[in-house]
């Protein structure tokens, strides 16, 4: 197999990562001729590497930051112990006042643009409003918002004064939002009156009022009006005060004064999917996010002030935070509020063309939908500005990767990445100096000591192992919310291999140093002692024209037997007859393993996912083992809760 994309010499020479490597060579007297040597140095000498990132990006600390890595313990690493900084200060450094900072589009085609000067002014104004309502360092401000510029302003304003931000999208019902945001006991709620999705307007005025009245200790609600929603009901004598967005953020009497905070001071709380229990509130710090995102966005995505950066996402997902951080490297970020395939399947490609996007981010599900629909973006749209497509949320198949090259452009780099809300970044991904191989993730990310371990904690190559990280990253969580002794945090990542982060994914490290993802290790398929990840099954089955999506479960039965059903969502006009079933079995037998041919193949009405697009494997496995659906899964945390009852009936 040959690479599907190889970087051009000229592009390598001008890449940010190349300049950074030369900087590190001069600083430390090193020879770093290629990506592999740069990565090896970054994990063998993490203190030197992260200090080089700090210095190369001229991170500002208002005190002596001290050593880069004062304690290497995991958990408990200590980074830059003397630092006092603020992420927002770095967002606005040396920006052209009239240059575009944020572009916003919605389904109906409405477009707005906010300059750097306007973004700074509104951030300062909203920060002043927060201060006037008693918000200070450590207090919480939460958003119940779609992907709109007001959400960006609210995050930046909150962080600028040392307060803590958290948000979820309005596709969450109000009780699900309360399950997450209510735990933080916020002083301020920022909310919109509604949102549009797939041509339908979703009025959220009742949900706003319901949420406002149940958030403990809430002092202020700020409402972003979005017609045609109704007016929010006025506050009662005992309820918090309400301001509209114009009153809170469009005043002209404020200047932006950022509060310098310690390196680990909480920046935001992001939430795990919450499909198998209460969602974890994951706290990240200012310094860790600042360093990690400067590295990831500049060195891996190669973004800078002349780029337009568009990742299709929602404030419920960590990729929204990753999108907003494009501002740290001076890129213009594009926020799209709506369905990715409305009013036409190629809406994201049209947006990328219209906005001259240089880096576009999407999901494997969207790629598969475009392939099935037969769209050819490179023919239908002018994508001459586009140089890379990022893909995350689930595993991108080899066929999906090749479809991108063939239908978007052979010169467009496919950047498949895998990471998590846990570190609000990627463990493995792409770099502008590394080839792309179909179905593989190109490289370990800089500063990430990623490895594959067997059950005995030994490093393995060429076969499936647990994804682990053997040295600290600055963006590992500061802590979990409501976990005062850190026990839940330690149990989540460090209980299997003490002192080593176990993420819960199966991976294979190939001989060429690329990565294959095999799905979650807690949903492993184990037939006759042979383990296989579910993603391997999906890659084979979903390449068949008769199947649009699939779900495979390995279910240990009470009598010690093992049941392995495969659920398939069939293409229009296809029936699951003996011919189709045998074609599926034959493909798995020939391309994977005879031991992993499913016991039964069942036509399903759909596959439920988390709101970040991951298939709901573990909760459905528990339900088919006999668990009560009401305790096995939070229906508010998934995209198609009506499917749970159908799967319950398959027991």
Coordinates of N, CA, C and O in Angstrom, one line a residue, residues 362-524:
X362 N -14.6 17.8 10.1 CA -15.9 17.2 10.0 C -15.8 15.8 10.7 O -14.8 15.5 11.4
X363 N -16.7 14.9 10.4 CA -16.8 13.6 11.0 C -16.8 12.5 10.0 O -17.2 12.8 8.8
X364 N -16.5 11.3 10.3 CA -16.6 10.2 9.4 C -18.0 10.0 8.9 O -18.2 9.6 7.7
X365 N -19.0 10.2 9.8 CA -20.4 10.0 9.3 C -20.8 11.0 8.2 O -21.5 10.6 7.3
X366 N -20.3 12.2 8.3 CA -20.6 13.2 7.2 C -19.9 12.8 5.9 O -20.5 12.8 4.8
X367 N -18.6 12.3 6.0 CA -17.9 11.8 4.8 C -18.7 10.7 4.2 O -18.8 10.6 3.0
X368 N -19.1 9.7 5.0 CA -19.9 8.6 4.5 C -21.2 9.0 3.8 O -21.5 8.5 2.8
X369 N -21.9 10.0 4.4 CA -23.1 10.5 3.8 C -22.9 11.1 2.5 O -23.6 10.9 1.5
X370 N -21.8 11.9 2.3 CA -21.5 12.5 1.1 C -21.1 11.5 0.0 O -21.5 11.6 -1.1
X371 N -20.3 10.5 0.4 CA -20.0 9.4 -0.5 C -21.2 8.7 -1.0 O -21.3 8.4 -2.2
X372 N -22.1 8.4 -0.1 CA -23.3 7.7 -0.5 C -24.2 8.5 -1.4 O -24.8 7.9 -2.4
X373 N -24.2 9.8 -1.2 CA -25.0 10.7 -2.0 C -24.4 11.0 -3.4 O -25.0 11.6 -4.3
X374 N -23.1 10.6 -3.6 CA -22.4 10.7 -4.9 C -22.0 12.1 -5.1 O -21.7 12.5 -6.3
X375 N -21.8 13.0 -4.1 CA -21.3 14.3 -4.4 C -19.8 14.3 -4.7 O -19.1 13.5 -4.2
X376 N -19.4 15.3 -5.5 CA -18.0 15.4 -5.8 C -17.6 16.9 -5.5 O -17.7 17.8 -6.4
X377 N -17.2 17.2 -4.3 CA -17.0 18.6 -3.9 C -16.0 19.3 -4.8 O -16.2 20.5 -5.1
X378 N -14.9 18.7 -5.3 CA -13.9 19.4 -6.0 C -14.5 19.8 -7.4 O -13.9 20.8 -8.0
X379 N -15.5 19.2 -7.9 CA -16.1 19.6 -9.1 C -17.2 20.6 -8.9 O -17.4 21.6 -9.6
X380 N -18.0 20.4 -7.8 CA -19.1 21.3 -7.5 C -18.8 22.6 -6.9 O -19.6 23.6 -6.9
X381 N -17.6 22.7 -6.3 CA -17.2 23.9 -5.5 C -15.8 24.3 -5.8 O -14.9 23.4 -6.0
X382 N -15.5 25.6 -5.6 CA -14.1 26.0 -5.7 C -13.4 25.9 -4.4 O -13.6 26.7 -3.4
X383 N -12.7 24.8 -4.2 CA -12.0 24.5 -2.9 C -10.5 24.7 -3.1 O -9.7 24.1 -2.4
X384 N -10.1 25.7 -3.9 CA -8.7 26.0 -4.1 C -8.0 26.5 -2.9 O -6.8 26.3 -2.8
X385 N -8.7 27.1 -1.9 CA -8.1 27.5 -0.7 C -7.8 26.4 0.3 O -7.0 26.5 1.2
X386 N -8.6 25.3 0.1 CA -8.6 24.2 1.1 C -7.3 23.4 1.0 O -7.0 22.9 -0.1
X387 N -6.6 23.2 2.1 CA -5.3 22.4 2.1 C -5.4 21.2 3.0 O -4.6 20.3 2.9
X388 N -6.4 21.2 3.9 CA -6.5 20.0 4.8 C -7.9 19.8 5.3 O -8.6 20.8 5.5
X389 N -8.3 18.6 5.5 CA -9.6 18.2 6.1 C -9.3 17.4 7.3 O -8.7 16.3 7.2
X390 N -9.7 17.9 8.5 CA -9.6 17.1 9.7 C -10.8 16.3 9.9 O -11.9 16.7 9.6
X391 N -10.6 15.1 10.5 CA -11.7 14.2 10.7 C -11.5 13.6 12.1 O -10.5 13.0 12.4
X392 N -12.6 13.6 12.9 CA -12.5 13.0 14.2 C -14.0 12.7 14.7 O -14.9 13.0 14.0
X393 N -14.1 12.2 15.9 CA -15.4 11.8 16.4 C -15.5 10.3 16.5 O -16.2 9.7 17.4
X394 N -15.0 9.6 15.4 CA -15.0 8.1 15.4 C -13.9 7.8 14.3 O -13.3 8.7 13.8
X395 N -13.7 6.5 14.1 CA -12.7 6.1 13.2 C -13.0 6.3 11.7 O -14.1 6.0 11.3
X396 N -12.1 6.9 11.0 CA -12.2 7.2 9.6 C -11.7 5.9 8.8 O -10.5 5.6 9.0
X397 N -12.5 5.3 8.0 CA -12.1 4.1 7.3 C -11.2 4.5 6.2 O -11.1 5.6 5.7
X398 N -10.5 3.4 5.7 CA -9.6 3.6 4.5 C -10.4 4.1 3.3 O -10.0 5.0 2.5
X399 N -11.6 3.6 3.1 CA -12.4 4.0 2.0 C -12.9 5.5 2.1 O -12.9 6.2 1.1
X400 N -13.2 5.9 3.3 CA -13.5 7.3 3.6 C -12.4 8.2 3.3 O -12.5 9.3 2.7
X401 N -11.2 7.8 3.7 CA -10.0 8.6 3.5 C -9.7 8.7 2.0 O -9.4 9.8 1.5
X402 N -9.8 7.6 1.3 CA -9.5 7.6 -0.1 C -10.6 8.5 -0.9 O -10.3 9.1 -1.9
X403 N -11.9 8.4 -0.4 CA -12.9 9.2 -1.0 C -12.6 10.7 -0.9 O -12.8 11.4 -1.9
X404 N -12.0 11.1 0.2 CA -11.6 12.5 0.3 C -10.6 12.9 -0.7 O -10.7 13.9 -1.3
X405 N -9.6 12.1 -0.9 CA -8.6 12.4 -1.9 C -9.1 12.4 -3.3 O -8.8 13.3 -4.1
X406 N -10.0 11.5 -3.6 CA -10.5 11.4 -5.0 C -11.6 12.4 -5.3 O -11.7 12.9 -6.4
X407 N -12.3 12.9 -4.3 CA -13.5 13.7 -4.5 C -13.3 15.2 -4.0 O -14.1 16.0 -4.3
X408 N -12.4 15.4 -3.1 CA -12.1 16.7 -2.6 C -10.8 17.3 -3.2 O -10.8 18.4 -3.6
X409 N -9.8 16.5 -3.3 CA -8.6 16.9 -4.0 C -7.4 16.1 -3.5 O -7.2 15.9 -2.3
X410 N -6.6 15.6 -4.5 CA -5.4 14.8 -4.1 C -4.4 15.6 -3.4 O -3.5 15.0 -2.7
X411 N -4.4 16.9 -3.5 CA -3.4 17.8 -2.8 C -3.9 18.1 -1.4 O -3.2 18.8 -0.6
X412 N -5.1 17.7 -1.0 CA -5.7 18.1 0.3 C -5.3 17.0 1.3 O -5.6 15.8 1.1
X413 N -4.6 17.4 2.4 CA -4.2 16.5 3.4 C -5.4 16.0 4.2 O -6.2 16.8 4.6
X414 N -5.5 14.7 4.4 CA -6.5 14.1 5.3 C -5.9 14.0 6.7 O -5.0 13.2 6.9
X415 N -6.4 14.8 7.7 CA -5.9 14.8 9.0 C -6.8 14.0 9.9 O -7.7 14.6 10.6
X416 N -6.7 12.7 10.0 CA -7.5 12.0 10.9 C -6.8 12.1 12.3 O -5.6 11.8 12.4
X417 N -7.6 12.4 13.3 CA -7.1 12.6 14.7 C -7.9 11.8 15.7 O -9.1 11.6 15.5
X418 N -7.3 11.5 16.8 CA -8.0 10.8 17.9 C -7.5 11.3 19.2 O -6.3 11.3 19.4
X419 N -8.4 11.8 20.1 CA -8.0 12.3 21.4 C -9.1 12.2 22.3 O -9.8 11.1 22.5
X420 N -9.5 13.3 22.9 CA -10.6 13.2 23.8 C -10.9 14.5 24.6 O -10.0 15.4 24.7
X421 N -12.1 14.6 25.1 CA -12.5 15.6 26.0 C -11.6 15.7 27.2 O -11.3 16.7 27.8
X422 N -11.0 14.5 27.6 CA -10.2 14.4 28.8 C -9.0 15.3 28.7 O -8.5 15.9 29.7
X423 N -8.4 15.5 27.5 CA -7.2 16.3 27.3 C -7.5 17.5 26.4 O -6.6 18.2 26.0
X424 N -8.7 17.6 25.9 CA -9.2 18.6 25.0 C -8.3 18.8 23.9 O -8.0 19.9 23.4
X425 N -7.8 17.7 23.3 CA -6.8 17.7 22.2 C -6.7 16.3 21.7 O -7.5 15.4 22.0
X426 N -5.6 16.0 21.0 CA -5.4 14.7 20.3 C -4.2 14.1 20.9 O -3.2 14.7 21.3
X427 N -4.2 12.7 21.0 CA -3.1 11.9 21.3 C -2.3 11.6 20.0 O -1.1 11.6 20.0
X428 N -3.0 11.2 19.0 CA -2.4 10.8 17.7 C -3.2 11.6 16.6 O -4.3 11.9 16.7
X429 N -2.4 12.0 15.6 CA -3.0 12.8 14.6 C -2.2 13.0 13.3 O -1.6 12.0 12.8
X430 N -2.1 14.2 12.8 CA -1.4 14.5 11.6 C -0.4 15.6 11.8 O -0.4 16.3 12.8
X431 N 0.5 15.7 10.8 CA 1.4 16.8 10.8 C 1.7 17.2 9.3 O 1.6 16.3 8.5
X432 N 1.9 18.4 9.0 CA 2.1 18.8 7.6 C 3.3 18.2 7.0 O 3.5 18.4 5.7
X433 N 4.2 17.6 7.7 CA 5.4 17.0 7.2 C 5.4 15.5 7.1 O 6.4 14.9 6.8
X434 N 4.2 14.9 7.4 CA 4.1 13.4 7.5 C 3.1 12.9 6.5 O 2.0 13.5 6.3
X435 N 3.5 11.8 5.7 CA 2.5 11.3 4.8 C 1.2 10.7 5.4 O 1.2 10.5 6.6
X436 N 0.2 10.6 4.6 CA -1.1 10.0 5.0 C -1.3 8.7 4.4 O -1.1 8.6 3.1
X437 N -1.6 7.7 5.2 CA -1.9 6.3 4.7 C -3.4 6.0 4.9 O -3.9 6.3 5.9
X438 N -4.0 5.5 3.9 CA -5.5 5.2 4.0 C -5.8 4.4 5.2 O -5.2 3.4 5.5
X439 N -6.8 4.9 6.0 CA -7.3 4.2 7.1 C -6.4 4.3 8.4 O -6.7 3.6 9.4
X440 N -5.3 5.0 8.3 CA -4.3 5.1 9.4 C -4.2 6.5 9.9 O -4.4 7.4 9.1
X441 N -3.9 6.6 11.2 CA -3.6 8.0 11.7 C -2.1 8.1 11.6 O -1.3 7.3 12.0
X442 N -1.7 9.3 11.1 CA -0.3 9.4 10.6 C 0.8 9.3 11.7 O 1.8 8.8 11.4
X443 N 0.6 9.9 12.9 CA 1.7 10.0 13.8 C 1.2 10.3 15.2 O 0.1 10.8 15.4
X444 N 2.1 10.0 16.2 CA 1.8 10.5 17.6 C 2.0 12.0 17.6 O 2.8 12.5 16.9
X445 N 1.2 12.6 18.4 CA 1.3 14.1 18.5 C 2.5 14.5 19.3 O 2.9 13.8 20.2
X446 N 3.1 15.6 19.0 CA 4.2 16.1 19.7 C 3.9 16.3 21.2 O 2.8 16.7 21.6
X447 N 4.9 15.9 22.0 CA 4.7 16.0 23.5 C 3.8 14.9 24.1 O 3.5 15.0 25.3
X448 N 3.3 14.0 23.3 CA 2.4 12.9 23.8 C 3.2 11.6 23.7 O 3.4 11.0 22.6
X449 N 3.5 11.0 24.9 CA 4.3 9.8 24.9 C 3.3 8.6 24.8 O 3.0 7.9 25.8
X450 N 2.7 8.5 23.7 CA 1.6 7.5 23.4 C 2.3 6.1 23.1 O 3.3 6.0 22.5
X451 N 1.6 5.1 23.6 CA 2.1 3.7 23.4 C 0.9 2.8 23.3 O -0.2 3.2 23.7
X452 N 1.2 1.5 23.0 CA 0.2 0.4 23.1 C 0.7 -0.6 24.1 O 1.8 -1.1 23.9
X453 N -0.1 -0.9 25.1 CA 0.3 -1.9 26.1 C -0.6 -3.1 26.0 O -1.8 -3.1 25.7
X454 N 0.1 -4.3 26.3 CA -0.7 -5.5 26.5 C -1.2 -5.6 27.9 O -1.0 -4.6 28.7
X455 N -1.9 -6.7 28.3 CA -2.5 -6.8 29.6 C -1.5 -6.8 30.7 O -1.9 -6.6 31.9
X456 N -0.2 -7.1 30.4 CA 0.8 -7.1 31.4 C 1.6 -5.8 31.5 O 2.6 -5.7 32.2
X457 N 1.1 -4.8 30.8 CA 1.8 -3.5 30.8 C 3.1 -3.4 30.0 O 4.0 -2.6 30.2
X458 N 3.2 -4.3 29.0 CA 4.3 -4.3 28.1 C 4.0 -3.7 26.8 O 2.9 -3.9 26.2
X459 N 4.9 -2.9 26.2 CA 4.7 -2.2 25.0 C 4.7 -3.2 23.8 O 5.5 -4.2 23.8
X460 N 3.7 -3.1 22.9 CA 3.6 -4.0 21.8 C 3.5 -3.2 20.5 O 3.0 -2.1 20.4
X461 N 4.0 -3.9 19.4 CA 3.9 -3.3 18.1 C 3.3 -4.4 17.1 O 3.5 -5.6 17.3
X462 N 2.5 -3.9 16.2 CA 2.0 -4.7 15.2 C 0.8 -5.5 15.6 O 0.3 -6.4 14.9
X463 N 0.3 -5.3 16.8 CA -0.9 -6.0 17.3 C -1.6 -5.1 18.3 O -1.1 -4.1 18.7
X464 N -2.9 -5.4 18.5 CA -3.8 -4.6 19.3 C -3.3 -4.4 20.7 O -2.9 -5.4 21.4
X465 N -3.3 -3.2 21.2 CA -3.0 -3.0 22.7 C -3.8 -1.8 23.2 O -4.6 -1.1 22.4
X466 N -3.7 -1.6 24.5 CA -4.4 -0.4 25.1 C -3.7 0.9 24.8 O -2.4 0.9 24.9
X467 N -4.4 1.9 24.4 CA -3.8 3.2 24.2 C -3.4 3.8 25.6 O -4.2 4.0 26.5
X468 N -2.1 4.0 25.8 CA -1.6 4.6 27.0 C -0.8 5.8 26.7 O -0.2 6.0 25.6
X469 N -0.6 6.7 27.7 CA 0.3 7.8 27.7 C 1.2 7.7 28.9 O 0.7 7.6 30.0
X470 N 2.5 7.6 28.7 CA 3.5 7.2 29.7 C 4.2 8.4 30.4 O 5.0 8.2 31.3
X471 N 3.9 9.6 29.9 CA 4.4 10.8 30.5 C 3.4 11.9 30.5 O 2.4 11.9 29.7
X472 N 3.5 12.9 31.4 CA 2.4 13.9 31.5 C 2.3 14.8 30.3 O 3.3 15.1 29.7
X473 N 1.0 15.2 30.1 CA 0.7 16.3 29.1 C 0.2 17.5 29.9 O -0.5 17.3 30.9
X474 N 0.5 18.7 29.5 CA 0.1 19.9 30.3 C -1.4 20.0 30.3 O -2.0 20.7 31.2
X475 N -2.1 19.5 29.3 CA -3.6 19.6 29.3 C -4.3 18.5 29.9 O -5.5 18.4 29.7
X476 N -3.6 17.5 30.6 CA -4.4 16.5 31.3 C -5.2 17.3 32.4 O -4.8 18.4 32.8
X477 N -6.3 16.7 32.8 CA -7.2 17.5 33.7 C -6.6 18.0 34.9 O -5.7 17.2 35.5
X478 N -6.9 19.1 35.3 CA -6.5 19.6 36.7 C -7.2 18.8 37.7 O -6.6 18.4 38.7
X479 N -8.5 18.4 37.5 CA -9.2 17.6 38.4 C -10.6 17.3 37.7 O -10.9 17.9 36.7
X480 N -11.4 16.5 38.4 CA -12.8 16.4 38.0 C -13.6 17.2 39.0 O -13.3 17.4 40.2
X481 N -14.7 17.8 38.5 CA -15.6 18.5 39.4 C -16.3 17.5 40.3 O -16.6 16.4 40.0
X482 N -16.5 17.9 41.6 CA -17.1 17.1 42.6 C -16.3 15.8 42.8 O -16.9 14.7 43.0
X483 N -15.0 15.9 42.9 CA -14.2 14.8 43.1 C -13.1 15.2 44.1 O -11.9 15.3 43.7
X484 N -13.4 15.6 45.3 CA -12.5 16.3 46.2 C -11.2 15.6 46.5 O -10.2 16.2 46.7
X485 N -11.3 14.2 46.6 CA -10.1 13.5 46.9 C -9.4 12.9 45.7 O -8.4 12.2 45.8
X486 N -9.9 13.2 44.5 CA -9.3 12.8 43.3 C -9.5 11.3 43.0 O -8.9 10.7 42.0
X487 N -10.3 10.6 43.7 CA -10.4 9.1 43.6 C -11.1 8.8 42.2 O -10.6 7.8 41.6
X488 N -12.1 9.5 41.8 CA -12.7 9.2 40.5 C -11.8 9.5 39.4 O -11.7 8.7 38.4
X489 N -11.0 10.5 39.5 CA -10.0 10.8 38.5 C -8.9 9.7 38.4 O -8.7 9.2 37.3
X490 N -8.4 9.3 39.5 CA -7.4 8.2 39.5 C -8.0 6.9 38.9 O -7.4 6.2 38.2
X491 N -9.2 6.6 39.3 CA -9.9 5.4 38.9 C -10.1 5.4 37.4 O -10.0 4.4 36.7
X492 N -10.4 6.6 36.8 CA -10.7 6.7 35.4 C -9.5 6.4 34.5 O -9.7 5.8 33.4
X493 N -8.3 6.8 34.9 CA -7.2 6.8 34.0 C -6.0 5.9 34.5 O -5.2 5.5 33.7
X494 N -5.8 5.8 35.8 CA -4.6 5.2 36.4 C -4.8 3.9 37.2 O -3.8 3.5 37.8
X495 N -5.9 3.3 37.2 CA -6.2 2.2 38.0 C -5.6 0.9 37.4 O -5.4 -0.1 38.1
X496 N -5.5 0.8 36.0 CA -5.0 -0.4 35.4 C -3.5 -0.4 35.4 O -2.9 -1.5 35.7
X497 N -2.8 0.7 34.9 CA -1.4 0.7 34.9 C -1.0 1.9 35.8 O -1.0 3.0 35.3
X498 N -0.6 1.6 37.0 CA -0.3 2.8 38.0 C 0.8 3.7 37.4 O 1.8 3.2 36.9
X499 N 0.6 5.0 37.4 CA 1.5 5.9 36.9 C 1.5 6.1 35.4 O 2.3 6.9 34.9
X500 N 0.6 5.4 34.7 CA 0.5 5.5 33.3 C -1.0 5.7 32.9 O -1.9 5.1 33.5
X501 N -1.3 6.7 32.1 CA -2.6 7.0 31.6 C -3.1 6.0 30.7 O -2.6 5.7 29.6
X502 N -4.2 5.3 31.1 CA -4.9 4.4 30.2 C -6.2 5.1 29.7 O -7.1 5.4 30.5
X503 N -6.3 5.2 28.4 CA -7.4 6.0 27.9 C -8.7 5.2 27.6 O -9.8 5.8 27.6
X504 N -8.5 3.9 27.4 CA -9.7 3.1 27.1 C -10.0 2.9 25.6 O -11.1 2.5 25.3
X505 N -9.0 3.0 24.8 CA -9.1 2.7 23.4 C -8.1 1.6 23.0 O -7.0 1.6 23.5
X506 N -8.6 0.8 22.1 CA -7.7 -0.2 21.5 C -6.9 0.5 20.3 O -7.6 1.1 19.4
X507 N -5.6 0.3 20.2 CA -4.9 0.8 19.1 C -3.8 -0.2 18.6 O -3.5 -1.1 19.4
X508 N -3.4 -0.1 17.4 CA -2.2 -0.8 16.9 C -1.2 0.2 16.4 O -1.6 1.1 15.7
X509 N 0.0 0.1 16.9 CA 1.1 0.9 16.4 C 1.8 0.1 15.3 O 2.3 -1.0 15.5
X510 N 1.8 0.6 14.1 CA 2.3 -0.1 12.9 C 3.8 0.0 12.9 O 4.4 0.8 13.5
X511 N 4.4 -0.8 12.0 CA 5.9 -0.8 11.8 C 6.4 0.6 11.3 O 7.5 1.0 11.5
X512 N 5.5 1.3 10.6 CA 5.9 2.6 10.1 C 5.5 3.8 11.1 O 5.7 4.9 10.7
X513 N 5.1 3.4 12.3 CA 4.8 4.4 13.3 C 3.4 5.1 13.2 O 3.2 6.1 13.8
X514 N 2.6 4.6 12.3 CA 1.2 5.1 12.2 C 0.3 4.3 13.2 O 0.8 3.4 13.8
X515 N -1.0 4.7 13.3 CA -1.8 4.1 14.3 C -3.1 3.6 13.6 O -3.7 4.3 12.7
X516 N -3.6 2.5 14.1 CA -4.9 2.0 13.7 C -5.8 2.0 15.0 O -5.3 1.6 16.0
X517 N -7.0 2.5 14.8 CA -7.9 2.6 16.0 C -8.9 1.5 15.8 O -9.5 1.2 14.8
X518 N -9.2 0.8 17.0 CA -10.0 -0.4 17.0 C -11.3 -0.2 17.9 O -11.9 -1.2 18.1
X519 N -11.5 1.0 18.3 CA -12.7 1.2 19.2 C -12.4 1.1 20.7 O -11.2 1.0 21.1
X520 N -13.4 1.3 21.5 CA -13.2 1.3 22.9 C -12.8 -0.1 23.5 O -13.4 -1.1 23.1
X521 N -11.9 -0.1 24.4 CA -11.4 -1.3 25.0 C -12.5 -1.9 25.9 O -12.4 -3.1 26.2
X522 N -13.4 -1.1 26.4 CA -14.5 -1.7 27.2 C -15.6 -2.3 26.4 O -16.7 -2.7 26.9
X523 N -15.5 -2.3 25.0 CA -16.5 -2.9 24.2 C -15.8 -3.9 23.2 O -16.2 -4.1 22.1
X524 N -14.7 -4.5 23.7 CA -13.9 -5.4 22.9 C -14.7 -6.7 22.5 O -15.5 -7.2 23.3

